[in-house]
Short mmCIF file of C-alpha atoms and ligand atoms in Angstrom, two decimals:
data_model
loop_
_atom_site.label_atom_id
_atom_site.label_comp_id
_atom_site.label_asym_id
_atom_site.label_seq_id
_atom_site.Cartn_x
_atom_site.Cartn_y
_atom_site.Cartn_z
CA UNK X 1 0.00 0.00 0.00
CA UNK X 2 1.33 3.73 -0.46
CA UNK X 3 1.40 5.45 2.69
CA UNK X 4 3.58 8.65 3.50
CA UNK X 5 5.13 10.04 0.80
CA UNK X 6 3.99 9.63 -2.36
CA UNK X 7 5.92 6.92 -4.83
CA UNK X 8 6.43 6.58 -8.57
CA UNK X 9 4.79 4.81 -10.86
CA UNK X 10 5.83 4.49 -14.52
CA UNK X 11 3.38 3.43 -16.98
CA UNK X 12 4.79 2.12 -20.03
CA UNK X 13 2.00 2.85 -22.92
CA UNK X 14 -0.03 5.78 -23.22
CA UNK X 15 -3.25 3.48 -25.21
CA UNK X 16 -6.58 3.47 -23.43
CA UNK X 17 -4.84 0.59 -21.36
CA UNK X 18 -2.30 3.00 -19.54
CA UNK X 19 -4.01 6.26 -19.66
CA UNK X 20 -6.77 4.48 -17.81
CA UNK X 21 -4.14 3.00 -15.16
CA UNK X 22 -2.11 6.16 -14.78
CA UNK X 23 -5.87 7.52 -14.12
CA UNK X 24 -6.71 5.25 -11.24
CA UNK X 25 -2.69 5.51 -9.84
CA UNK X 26 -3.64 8.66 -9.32
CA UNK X 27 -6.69 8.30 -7.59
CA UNK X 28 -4.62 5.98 -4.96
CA UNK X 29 -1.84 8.45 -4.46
CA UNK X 30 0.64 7.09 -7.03
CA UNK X 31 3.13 9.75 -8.33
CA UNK X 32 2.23 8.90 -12.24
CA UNK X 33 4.46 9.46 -14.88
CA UNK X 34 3.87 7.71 -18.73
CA UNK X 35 6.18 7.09 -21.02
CA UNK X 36 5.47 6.84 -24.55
CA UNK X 37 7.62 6.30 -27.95
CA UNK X 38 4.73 8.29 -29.90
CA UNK X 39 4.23 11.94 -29.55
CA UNK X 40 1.15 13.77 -27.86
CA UNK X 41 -2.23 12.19 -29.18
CA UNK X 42 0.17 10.48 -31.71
CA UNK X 43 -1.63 7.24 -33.24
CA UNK X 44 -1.74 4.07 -31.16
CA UNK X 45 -4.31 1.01 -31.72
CA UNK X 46 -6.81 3.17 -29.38
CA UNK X 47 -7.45 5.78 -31.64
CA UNK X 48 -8.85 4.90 -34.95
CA UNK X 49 -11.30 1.61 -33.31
CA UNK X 50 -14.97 1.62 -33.34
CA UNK X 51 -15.38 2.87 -29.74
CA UNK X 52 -17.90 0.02 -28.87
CA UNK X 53 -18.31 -0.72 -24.55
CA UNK X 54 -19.56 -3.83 -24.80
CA UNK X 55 -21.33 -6.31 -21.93
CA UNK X 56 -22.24 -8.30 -24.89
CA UNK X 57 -19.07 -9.73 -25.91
CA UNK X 58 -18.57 -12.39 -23.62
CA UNK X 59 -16.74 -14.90 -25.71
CA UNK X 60 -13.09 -14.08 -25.71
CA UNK X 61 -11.34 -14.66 -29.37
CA UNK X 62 -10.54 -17.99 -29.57
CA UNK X 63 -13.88 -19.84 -29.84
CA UNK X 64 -15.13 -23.17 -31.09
CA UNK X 65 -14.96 -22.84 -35.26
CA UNK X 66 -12.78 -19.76 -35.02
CA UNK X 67 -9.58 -21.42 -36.19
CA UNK X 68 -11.27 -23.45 -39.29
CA UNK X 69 -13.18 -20.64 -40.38
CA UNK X 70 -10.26 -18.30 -40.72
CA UNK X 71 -8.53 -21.39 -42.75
CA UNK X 72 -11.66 -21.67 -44.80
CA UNK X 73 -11.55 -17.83 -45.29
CA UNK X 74 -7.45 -17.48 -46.52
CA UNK X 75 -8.67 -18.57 -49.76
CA UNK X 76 -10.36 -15.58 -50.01
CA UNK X 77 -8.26 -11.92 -50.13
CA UNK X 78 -11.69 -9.68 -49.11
CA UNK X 79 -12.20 -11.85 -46.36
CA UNK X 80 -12.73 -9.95 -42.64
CA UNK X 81 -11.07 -12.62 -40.88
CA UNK X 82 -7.36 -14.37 -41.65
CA UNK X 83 -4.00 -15.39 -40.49
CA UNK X 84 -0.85 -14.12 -41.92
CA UNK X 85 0.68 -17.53 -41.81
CA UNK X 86 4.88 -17.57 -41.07
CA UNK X 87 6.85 -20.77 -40.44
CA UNK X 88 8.66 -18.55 -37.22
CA UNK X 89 8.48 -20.82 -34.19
CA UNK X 90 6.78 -17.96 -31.97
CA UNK X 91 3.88 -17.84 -34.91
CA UNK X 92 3.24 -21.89 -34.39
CA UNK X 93 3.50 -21.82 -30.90
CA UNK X 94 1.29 -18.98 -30.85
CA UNK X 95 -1.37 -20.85 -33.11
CA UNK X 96 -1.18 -24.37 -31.62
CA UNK X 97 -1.90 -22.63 -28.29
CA UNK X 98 -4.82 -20.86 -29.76
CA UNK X 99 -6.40 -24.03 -31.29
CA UNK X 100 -6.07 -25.87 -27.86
CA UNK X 101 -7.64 -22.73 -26.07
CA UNK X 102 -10.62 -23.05 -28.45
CA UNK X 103 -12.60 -24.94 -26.52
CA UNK X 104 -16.66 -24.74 -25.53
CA UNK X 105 -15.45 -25.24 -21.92
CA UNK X 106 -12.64 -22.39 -21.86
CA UNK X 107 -15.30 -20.56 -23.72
CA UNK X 108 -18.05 -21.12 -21.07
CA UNK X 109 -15.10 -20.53 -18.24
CA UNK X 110 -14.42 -17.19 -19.46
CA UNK X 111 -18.20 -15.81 -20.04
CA UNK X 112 -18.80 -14.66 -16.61
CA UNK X 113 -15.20 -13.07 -15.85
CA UNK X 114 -15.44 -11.18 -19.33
CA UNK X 115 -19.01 -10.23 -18.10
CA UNK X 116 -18.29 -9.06 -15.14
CA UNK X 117 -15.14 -7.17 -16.52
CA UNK X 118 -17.49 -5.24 -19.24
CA UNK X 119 -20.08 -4.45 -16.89
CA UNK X 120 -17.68 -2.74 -14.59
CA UNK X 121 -16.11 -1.24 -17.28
CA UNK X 122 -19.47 0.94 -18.69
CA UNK X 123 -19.98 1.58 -15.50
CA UNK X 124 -16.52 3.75 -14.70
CA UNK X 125 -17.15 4.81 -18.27
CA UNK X 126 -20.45 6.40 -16.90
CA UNK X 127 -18.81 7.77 -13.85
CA UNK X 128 -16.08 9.37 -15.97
CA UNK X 129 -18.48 11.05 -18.26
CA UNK X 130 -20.42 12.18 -14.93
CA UNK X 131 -16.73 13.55 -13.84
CA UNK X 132 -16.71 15.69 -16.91
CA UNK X 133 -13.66 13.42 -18.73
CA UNK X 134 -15.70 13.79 -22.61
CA UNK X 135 -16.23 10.93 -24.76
CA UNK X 136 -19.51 11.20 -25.94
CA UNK X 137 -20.63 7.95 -24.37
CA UNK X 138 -24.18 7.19 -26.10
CA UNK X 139 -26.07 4.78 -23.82
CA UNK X 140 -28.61 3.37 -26.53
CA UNK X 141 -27.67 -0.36 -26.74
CA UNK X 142 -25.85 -2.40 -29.44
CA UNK X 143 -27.54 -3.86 -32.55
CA UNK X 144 -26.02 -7.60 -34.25
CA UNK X 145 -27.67 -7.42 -37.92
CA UNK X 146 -27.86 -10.55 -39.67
CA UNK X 147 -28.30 -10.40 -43.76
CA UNK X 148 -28.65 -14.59 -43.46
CA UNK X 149 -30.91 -16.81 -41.74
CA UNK X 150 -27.72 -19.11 -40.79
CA UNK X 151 -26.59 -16.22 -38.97
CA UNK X 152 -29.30 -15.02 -37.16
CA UNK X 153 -30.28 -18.52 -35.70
CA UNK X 154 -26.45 -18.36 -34.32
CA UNK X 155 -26.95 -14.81 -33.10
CA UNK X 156 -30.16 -16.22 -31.60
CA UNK X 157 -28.61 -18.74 -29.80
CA UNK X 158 -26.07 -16.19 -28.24
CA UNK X 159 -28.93 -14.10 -27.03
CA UNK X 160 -30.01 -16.41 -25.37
CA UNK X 161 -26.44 -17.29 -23.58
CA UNK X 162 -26.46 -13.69 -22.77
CA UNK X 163 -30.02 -13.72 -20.70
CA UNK X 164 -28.66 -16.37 -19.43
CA UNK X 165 -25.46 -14.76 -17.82
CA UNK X 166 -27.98 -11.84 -16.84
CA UNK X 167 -26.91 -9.63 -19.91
CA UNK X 168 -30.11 -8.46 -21.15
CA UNK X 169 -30.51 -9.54 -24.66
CA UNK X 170 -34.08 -8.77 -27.32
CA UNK X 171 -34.32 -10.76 -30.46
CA UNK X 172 -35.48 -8.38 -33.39
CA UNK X 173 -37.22 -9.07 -36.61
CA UNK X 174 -36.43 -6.81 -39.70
CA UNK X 175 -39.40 -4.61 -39.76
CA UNK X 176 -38.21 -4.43 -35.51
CA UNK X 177 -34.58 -3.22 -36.40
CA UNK X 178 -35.90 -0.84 -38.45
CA UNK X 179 -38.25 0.74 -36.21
CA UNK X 180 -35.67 0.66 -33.69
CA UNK X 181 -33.29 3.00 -35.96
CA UNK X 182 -35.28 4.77 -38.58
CA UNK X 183 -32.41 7.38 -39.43
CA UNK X 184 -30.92 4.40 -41.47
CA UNK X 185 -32.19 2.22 -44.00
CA UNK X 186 -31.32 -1.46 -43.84
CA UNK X 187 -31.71 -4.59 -45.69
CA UNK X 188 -31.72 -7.30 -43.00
CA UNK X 189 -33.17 -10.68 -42.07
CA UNK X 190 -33.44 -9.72 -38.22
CA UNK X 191 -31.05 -8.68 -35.40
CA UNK X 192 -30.27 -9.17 -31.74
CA UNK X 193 -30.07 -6.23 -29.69
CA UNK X 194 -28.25 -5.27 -26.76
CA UNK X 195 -29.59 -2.57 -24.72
CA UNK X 196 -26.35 -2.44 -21.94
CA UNK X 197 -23.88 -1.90 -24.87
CA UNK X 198 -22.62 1.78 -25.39
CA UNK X 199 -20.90 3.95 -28.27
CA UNK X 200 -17.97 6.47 -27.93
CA UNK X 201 -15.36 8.39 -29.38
CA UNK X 202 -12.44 7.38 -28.68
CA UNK X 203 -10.11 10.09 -29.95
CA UNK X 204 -11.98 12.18 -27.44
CA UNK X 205 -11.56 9.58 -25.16
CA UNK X 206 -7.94 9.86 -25.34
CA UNK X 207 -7.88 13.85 -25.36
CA UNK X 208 -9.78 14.02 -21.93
CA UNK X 209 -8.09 11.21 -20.15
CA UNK X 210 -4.83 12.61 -21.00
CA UNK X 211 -5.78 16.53 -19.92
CA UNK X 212 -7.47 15.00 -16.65
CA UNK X 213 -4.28 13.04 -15.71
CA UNK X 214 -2.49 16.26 -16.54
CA UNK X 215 -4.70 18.19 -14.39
CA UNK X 216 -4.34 15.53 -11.32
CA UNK X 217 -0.28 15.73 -11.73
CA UNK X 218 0.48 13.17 -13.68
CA UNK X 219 3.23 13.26 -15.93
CA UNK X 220 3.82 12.25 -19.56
CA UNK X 221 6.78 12.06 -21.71
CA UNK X 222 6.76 11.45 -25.11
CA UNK X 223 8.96 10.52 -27.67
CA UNK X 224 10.50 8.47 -24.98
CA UNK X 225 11.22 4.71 -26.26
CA UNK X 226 12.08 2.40 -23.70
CA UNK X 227 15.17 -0.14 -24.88
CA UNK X 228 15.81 -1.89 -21.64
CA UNK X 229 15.75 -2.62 -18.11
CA UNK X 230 17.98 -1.93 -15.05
CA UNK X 231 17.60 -4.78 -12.69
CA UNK X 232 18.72 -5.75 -9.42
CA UNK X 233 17.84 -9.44 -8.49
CA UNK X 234 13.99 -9.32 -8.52
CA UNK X 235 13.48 -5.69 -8.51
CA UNK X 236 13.61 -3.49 -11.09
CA UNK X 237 15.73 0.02 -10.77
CA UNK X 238 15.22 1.75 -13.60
CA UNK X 239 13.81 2.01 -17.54
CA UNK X 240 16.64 2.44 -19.99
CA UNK X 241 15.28 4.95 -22.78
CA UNK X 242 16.33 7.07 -26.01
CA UNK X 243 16.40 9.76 -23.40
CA UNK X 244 18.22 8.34 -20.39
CA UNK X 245 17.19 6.30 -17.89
CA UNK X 246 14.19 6.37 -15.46
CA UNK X 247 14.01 5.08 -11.86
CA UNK X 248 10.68 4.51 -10.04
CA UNK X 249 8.97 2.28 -7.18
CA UNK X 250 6.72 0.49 -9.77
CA UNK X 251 6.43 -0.04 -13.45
CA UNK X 252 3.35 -0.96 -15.28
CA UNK X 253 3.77 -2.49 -18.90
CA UNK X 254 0.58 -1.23 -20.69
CA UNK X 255 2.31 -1.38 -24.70
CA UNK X 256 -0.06 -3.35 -26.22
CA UNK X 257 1.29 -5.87 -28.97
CA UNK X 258 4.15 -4.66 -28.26
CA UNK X 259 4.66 -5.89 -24.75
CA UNK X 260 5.83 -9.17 -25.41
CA UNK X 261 8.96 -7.65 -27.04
CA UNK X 262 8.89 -4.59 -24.45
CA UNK X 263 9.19 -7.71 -21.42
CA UNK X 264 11.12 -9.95 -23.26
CA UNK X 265 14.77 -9.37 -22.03
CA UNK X 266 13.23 -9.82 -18.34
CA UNK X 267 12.61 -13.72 -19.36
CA UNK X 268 8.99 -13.37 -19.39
CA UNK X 269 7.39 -15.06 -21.74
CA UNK X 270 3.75 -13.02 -22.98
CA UNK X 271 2.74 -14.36 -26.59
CA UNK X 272 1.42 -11.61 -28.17
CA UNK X 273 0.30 -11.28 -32.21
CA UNK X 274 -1.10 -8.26 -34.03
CA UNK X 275 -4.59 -8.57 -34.95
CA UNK X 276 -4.60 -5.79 -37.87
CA UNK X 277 -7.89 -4.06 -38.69
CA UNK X 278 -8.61 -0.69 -40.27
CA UNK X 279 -10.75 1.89 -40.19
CA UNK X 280 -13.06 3.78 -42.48
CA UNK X 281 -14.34 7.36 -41.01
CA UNK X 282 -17.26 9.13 -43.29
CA UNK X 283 -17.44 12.32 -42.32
CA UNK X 284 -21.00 13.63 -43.73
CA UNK X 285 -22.56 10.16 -44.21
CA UNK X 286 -25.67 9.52 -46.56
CA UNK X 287 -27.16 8.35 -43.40
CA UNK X 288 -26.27 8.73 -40.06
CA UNK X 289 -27.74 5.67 -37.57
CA UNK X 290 -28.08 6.64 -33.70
CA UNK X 291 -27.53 2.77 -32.61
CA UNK X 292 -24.07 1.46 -33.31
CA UNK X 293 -24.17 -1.99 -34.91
CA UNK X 294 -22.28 -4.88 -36.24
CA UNK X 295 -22.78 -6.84 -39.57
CA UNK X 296 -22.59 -9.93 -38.60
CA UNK X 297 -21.15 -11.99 -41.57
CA UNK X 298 -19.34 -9.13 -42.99
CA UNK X 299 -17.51 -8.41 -39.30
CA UNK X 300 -17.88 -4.72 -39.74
CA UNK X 301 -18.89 -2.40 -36.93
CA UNK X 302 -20.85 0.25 -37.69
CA UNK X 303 -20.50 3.74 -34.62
CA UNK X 304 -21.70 7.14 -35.31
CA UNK X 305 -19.45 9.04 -33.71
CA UNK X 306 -20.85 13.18 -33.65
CA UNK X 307 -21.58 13.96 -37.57
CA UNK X 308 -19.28 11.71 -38.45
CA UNK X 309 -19.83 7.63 -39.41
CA UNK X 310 -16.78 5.12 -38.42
CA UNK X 311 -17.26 1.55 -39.94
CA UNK X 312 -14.22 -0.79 -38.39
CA UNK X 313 -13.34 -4.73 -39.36
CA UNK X 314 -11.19 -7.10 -40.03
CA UNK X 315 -8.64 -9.07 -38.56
CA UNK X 316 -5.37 -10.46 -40.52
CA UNK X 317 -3.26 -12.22 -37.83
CA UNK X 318 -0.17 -11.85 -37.92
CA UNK X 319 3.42 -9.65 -37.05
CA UNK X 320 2.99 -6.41 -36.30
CA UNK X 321 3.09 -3.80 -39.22
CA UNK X 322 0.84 -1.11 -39.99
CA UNK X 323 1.14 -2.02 -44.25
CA UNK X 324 -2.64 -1.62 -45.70
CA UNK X 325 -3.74 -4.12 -47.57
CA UNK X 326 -6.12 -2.83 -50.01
CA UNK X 327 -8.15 -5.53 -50.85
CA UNK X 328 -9.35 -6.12 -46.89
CA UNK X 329 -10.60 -2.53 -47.27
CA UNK X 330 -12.25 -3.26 -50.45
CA UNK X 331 -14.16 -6.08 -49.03
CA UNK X 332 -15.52 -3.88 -46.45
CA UNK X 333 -16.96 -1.40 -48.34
CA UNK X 334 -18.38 -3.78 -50.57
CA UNK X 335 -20.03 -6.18 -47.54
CA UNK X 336 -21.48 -2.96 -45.98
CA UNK X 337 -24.02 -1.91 -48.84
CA UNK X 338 -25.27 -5.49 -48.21
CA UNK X 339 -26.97 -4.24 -44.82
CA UNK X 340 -27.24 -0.31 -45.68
CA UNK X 341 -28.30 -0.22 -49.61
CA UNK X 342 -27.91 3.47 -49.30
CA UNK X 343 -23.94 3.36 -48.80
CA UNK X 344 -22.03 3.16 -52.30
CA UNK X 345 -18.63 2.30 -52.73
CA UNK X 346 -18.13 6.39 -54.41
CA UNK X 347 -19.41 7.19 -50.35
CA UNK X 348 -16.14 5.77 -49.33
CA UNK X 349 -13.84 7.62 -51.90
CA UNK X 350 -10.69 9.51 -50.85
CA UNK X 351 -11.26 8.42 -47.17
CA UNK X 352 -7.53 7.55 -46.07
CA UNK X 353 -8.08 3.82 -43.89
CA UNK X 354 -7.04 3.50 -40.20
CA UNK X 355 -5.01 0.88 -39.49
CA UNK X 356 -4.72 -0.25 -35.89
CA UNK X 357 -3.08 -3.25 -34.31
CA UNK X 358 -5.05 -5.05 -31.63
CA UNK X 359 -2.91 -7.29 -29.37
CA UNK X 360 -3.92 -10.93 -29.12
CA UNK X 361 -3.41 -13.35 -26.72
CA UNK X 362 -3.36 -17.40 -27.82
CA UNK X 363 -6.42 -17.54 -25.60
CA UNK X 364 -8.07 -14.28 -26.67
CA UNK X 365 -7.93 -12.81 -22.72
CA UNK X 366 -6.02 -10.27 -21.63
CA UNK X 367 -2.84 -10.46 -19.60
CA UNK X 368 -3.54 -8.59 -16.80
CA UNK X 369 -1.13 -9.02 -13.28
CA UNK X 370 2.67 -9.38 -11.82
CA UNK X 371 4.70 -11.83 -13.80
CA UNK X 372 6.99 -14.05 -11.60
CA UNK X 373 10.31 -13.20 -10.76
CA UNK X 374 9.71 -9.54 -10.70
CA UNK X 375 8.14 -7.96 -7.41
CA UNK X 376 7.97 -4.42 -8.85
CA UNK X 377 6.36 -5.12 -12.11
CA UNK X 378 3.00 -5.46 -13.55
CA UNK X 379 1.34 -6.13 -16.99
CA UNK X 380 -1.64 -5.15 -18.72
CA UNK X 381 -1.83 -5.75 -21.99
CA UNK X 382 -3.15 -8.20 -24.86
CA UNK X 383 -7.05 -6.89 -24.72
CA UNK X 384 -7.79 -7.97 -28.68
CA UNK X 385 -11.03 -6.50 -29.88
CA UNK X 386 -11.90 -5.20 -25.87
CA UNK X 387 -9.04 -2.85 -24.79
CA UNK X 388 -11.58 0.09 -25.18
CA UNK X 389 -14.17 -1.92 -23.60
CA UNK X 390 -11.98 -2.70 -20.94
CA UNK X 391 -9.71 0.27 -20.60
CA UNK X 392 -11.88 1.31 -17.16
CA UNK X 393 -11.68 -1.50 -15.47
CA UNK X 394 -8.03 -2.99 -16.15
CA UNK X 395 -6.76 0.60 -15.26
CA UNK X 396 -8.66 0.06 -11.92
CA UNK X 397 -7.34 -3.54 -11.28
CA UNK X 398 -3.73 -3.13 -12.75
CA UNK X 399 -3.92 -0.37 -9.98
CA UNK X 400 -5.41 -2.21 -7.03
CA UNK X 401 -2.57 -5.15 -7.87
CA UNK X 402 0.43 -2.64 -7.92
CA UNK X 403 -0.96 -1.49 -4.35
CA UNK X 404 -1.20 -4.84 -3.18
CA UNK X 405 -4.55 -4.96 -2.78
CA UNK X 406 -7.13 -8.00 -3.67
CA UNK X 407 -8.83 -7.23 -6.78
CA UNK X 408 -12.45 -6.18 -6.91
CA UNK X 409 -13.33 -8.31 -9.67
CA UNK X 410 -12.51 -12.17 -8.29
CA UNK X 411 -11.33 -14.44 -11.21
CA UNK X 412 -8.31 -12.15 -12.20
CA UNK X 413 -5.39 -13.66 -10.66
CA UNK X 414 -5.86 -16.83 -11.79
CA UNK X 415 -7.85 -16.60 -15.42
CA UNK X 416 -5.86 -13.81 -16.74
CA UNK X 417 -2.52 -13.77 -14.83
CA UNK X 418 0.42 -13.35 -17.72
CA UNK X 419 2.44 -16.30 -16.39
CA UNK X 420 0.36 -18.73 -17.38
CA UNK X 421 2.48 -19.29 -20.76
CA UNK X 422 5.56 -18.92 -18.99
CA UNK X 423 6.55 -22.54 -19.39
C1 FAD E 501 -10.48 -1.68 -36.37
C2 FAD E 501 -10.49 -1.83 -34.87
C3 FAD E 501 -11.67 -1.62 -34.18
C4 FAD E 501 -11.72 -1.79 -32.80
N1 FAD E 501 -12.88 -1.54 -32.13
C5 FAD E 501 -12.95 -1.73 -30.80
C6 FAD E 501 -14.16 -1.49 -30.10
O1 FAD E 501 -15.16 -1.07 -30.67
N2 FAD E 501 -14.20 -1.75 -28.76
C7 FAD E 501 -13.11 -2.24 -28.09
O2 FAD E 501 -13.21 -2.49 -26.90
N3 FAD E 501 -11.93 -2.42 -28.72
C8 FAD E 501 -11.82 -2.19 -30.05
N4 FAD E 501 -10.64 -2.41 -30.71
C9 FAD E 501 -9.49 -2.91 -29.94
C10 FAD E 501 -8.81 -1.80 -29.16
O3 FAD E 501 -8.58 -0.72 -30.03
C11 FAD E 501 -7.49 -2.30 -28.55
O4 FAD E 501 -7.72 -3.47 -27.80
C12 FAD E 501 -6.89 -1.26 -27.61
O5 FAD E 501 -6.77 -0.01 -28.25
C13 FAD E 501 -5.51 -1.69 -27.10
O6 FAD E 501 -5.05 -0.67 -26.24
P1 FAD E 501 -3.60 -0.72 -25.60
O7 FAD E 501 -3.49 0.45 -24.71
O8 FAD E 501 -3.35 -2.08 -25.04
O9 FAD E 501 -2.59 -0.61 -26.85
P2 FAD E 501 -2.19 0.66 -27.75
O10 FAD E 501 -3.32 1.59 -27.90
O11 FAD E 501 -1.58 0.12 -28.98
O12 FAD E 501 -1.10 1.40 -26.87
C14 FAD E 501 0.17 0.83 -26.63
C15 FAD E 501 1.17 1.97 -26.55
O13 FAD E 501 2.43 1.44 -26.11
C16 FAD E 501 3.44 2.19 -26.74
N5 FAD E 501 4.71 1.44 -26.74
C17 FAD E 501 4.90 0.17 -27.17
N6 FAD E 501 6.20 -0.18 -27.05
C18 FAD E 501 6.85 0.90 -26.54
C19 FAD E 501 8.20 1.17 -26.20
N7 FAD E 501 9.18 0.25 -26.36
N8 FAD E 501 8.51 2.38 -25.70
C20 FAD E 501 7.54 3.33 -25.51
N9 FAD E 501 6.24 3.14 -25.83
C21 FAD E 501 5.90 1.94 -26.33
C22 FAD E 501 2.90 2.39 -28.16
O14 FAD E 501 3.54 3.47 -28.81
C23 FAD E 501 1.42 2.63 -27.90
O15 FAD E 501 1.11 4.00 -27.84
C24 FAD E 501 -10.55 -2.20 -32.09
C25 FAD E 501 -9.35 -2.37 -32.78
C26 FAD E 501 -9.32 -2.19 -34.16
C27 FAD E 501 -8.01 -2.38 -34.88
#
């Protein structure tokens, strides 16, 4: 616990993951400062996503059918989902571990923890718009839109997991969806919606988290890129950086797909692919929707955002690199006038893509705790497709771990601690 004088913290990361644990470091008393290679509201994998808070996603990545699908789908270049295959050891370790993870029971393990860990999440989400920190949280629910009856007797069968686990869940025929959102016009075979689920920007996001840990006294420097590590036995002394070197209490390794190689010369072993996707942002769309949504087959989410209209998907696999790949943006567009007639490809013209690089884990949940053999260090990283869902919450129990207190969410010790590849 902190008591006395105040002690440092160093964040590594300034994504949603560490501006939301420099946040609550704050809160406890920590002296916060984070460290960045980017500069000031540079671009990072939490700027460009679709801003979706999301109780409803309670099934972590790797799923039943995930792996064979995105096998079935490499034969196809538009396709939203594929892996990047490489003969590199890490990449087969990586994969085998992911097939073995994609279980129904691991599946059915993780459901309440994710739960649990969304719900909390909208609800500091809530309390930081209440505290004034901007992100023009909309509170109208999430809608699933299925253009196949295949797909909408799966989504059906999800809904009904998710009444099940207490997240409230409606099942929607076409003429339902529509009257649900009639600023858009949509060609569907039925939905599922999700009332709990929320909408943001998250560029905003970012803007007001950073100012408010400003205001509070915390401390950022960017441009800083951290090289290596100054160790003593099990503690560490001190970051080694492009600008010198930086001693604190307590460091916190929030870099997302790049904290397996930010960790790695500690001998901790955090498996970590990028899971590229891109964005497309239309600022004065045909049609603006006031429910976010996702298109089901096509994997594209669909978030107003102001005036503006973001549609986000896909997922190649693979290293990290931020090279486009034009043909995943192509089959975007072209799967997203399948749902909303109204959108032509020409609506999409000279709109540069977003890329982003979500960090994924072999079992699709985040690493989030102290790795062994280090009693001043503590990870959070690896969130996939939920860091801004879960940004709140992991800020709030990355910080309650680093104070050595018992988290408030049970579950996370064990399910997500990052040494459970460490074999
Ligand atoms: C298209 C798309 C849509 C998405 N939509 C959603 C959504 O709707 N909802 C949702 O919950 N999630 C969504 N996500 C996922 C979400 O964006 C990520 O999970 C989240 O942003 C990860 O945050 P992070 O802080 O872990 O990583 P990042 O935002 O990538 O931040 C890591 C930071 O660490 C820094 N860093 C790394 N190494 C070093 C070093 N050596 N020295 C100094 N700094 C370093 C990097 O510069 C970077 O700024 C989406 C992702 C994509 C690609």
């Amino acid at each position: 616990m902190v008591t006395g004088s105040k002690k440092d913290l160093v964040v590594v990361g300034g994504g949603i993951i560490g501006l939301s644990t420099a946040y609550f470091a704050l809160e406890k008393g920590w002296n916060v400062t984070v460290i960045d290679r980017i500069a000031s509201q540079g671009d990072n994998c939490s700027h460009g996503n679709s801003g979706m808070v999301v109780p409803s996603h309670f099934t972590p990545l790797a799923a039943p059918g995930v792996m064979g699908q995105a096998i079935r789908w490499l034969r196809d270049p538009e396709s939203p989902f594929s892996i990047r295959p490489s003969l590199s050891m890490s990449m087969l370790k990586w994969g085998l571990r992911f097939y073995l993870a994609s279980t129904k029971a691991q599946v059915e393990q993780a459901a309440p923890l994710l739960r649990d860990l969304n719900l909390a999440s909208r609800d500091l989400y809530i309390q930081w718009a209440e505290q004034g920190i901007q992100s023009g949280l909309v509170k109208k629910g999430l809608l699933m839109l299925c253009n196949t009856d295949a797909m909408l007797e799966e989504e059906v069968v999800l809904s009904q997991q998710s009444r099940d686990l207490g997240v409230p869940a409606q099942v929607l025929t076409a003429n339902e969806v529509e009257a649900l959102d009639p600023n858009v016009t949509l060609q569907v075979k039925g939905g599922v919606y999700y009332p709990k689920d929320c909408h943001l920007d998250p560029e905003l996001l970012n803007r007001s988290l950073q100012s408010e840990i400003e205001k509070r006294g915390g401390r950022f420097l960017w441009q800083t890129h951290v090289t290596g590590w100054k160790t003593d036995s099990t503690r560490i002394r001190a970051l080694v950086t492009n600008h010198g070197e930086i001693a604190a209490d307590e460091f916190v390794v929030c870099g997302g797909v790049w904290s397996e190689e930010l960790v790695r010369s500690l001998q901790i072993r955090l498996p970590l692919l990028a899971g590229k996707g891109y964005s497309l942002t239309v600022p004065t769309p045909i049609e603006l929707p006031s429910v976010c949504s996702i298109l089901c087959e096509a994997k594209v989410a669909v978030t107003p955002m102001g005036d503006k209209l973001r549609f986000g998907g896909t997922m190649t696999i693979g290293n990290p690199d931020h090279v486009i790949a034009p043909e995943k943006i192509r089959g975007m567009i072209k799967s997203v006038q399948r749902y909303m007639p109204r959108f032509k490809p020409q609506h999409f013209e000279g709109i540069s893509p977003w890329v982003g690089l979500r960090p994924v884990t072999p079992d699709g949940l985040p690493y989030i705790g102290k790795p062994s053999g280090w009693n001043n260090l503590t990870v959070a990283a690896g969130h996939a497709m939920m860091g801004l869902s879960l940004g709140p919450i992991t800020g709030k129990l990355t910080t309650q771990l680093v104070s050595g207190e018992a988290t408030s969410i049970p579950g996370v010790a064990d399910r997500l601690s990052p040494n459970r590849y460490a074999a």
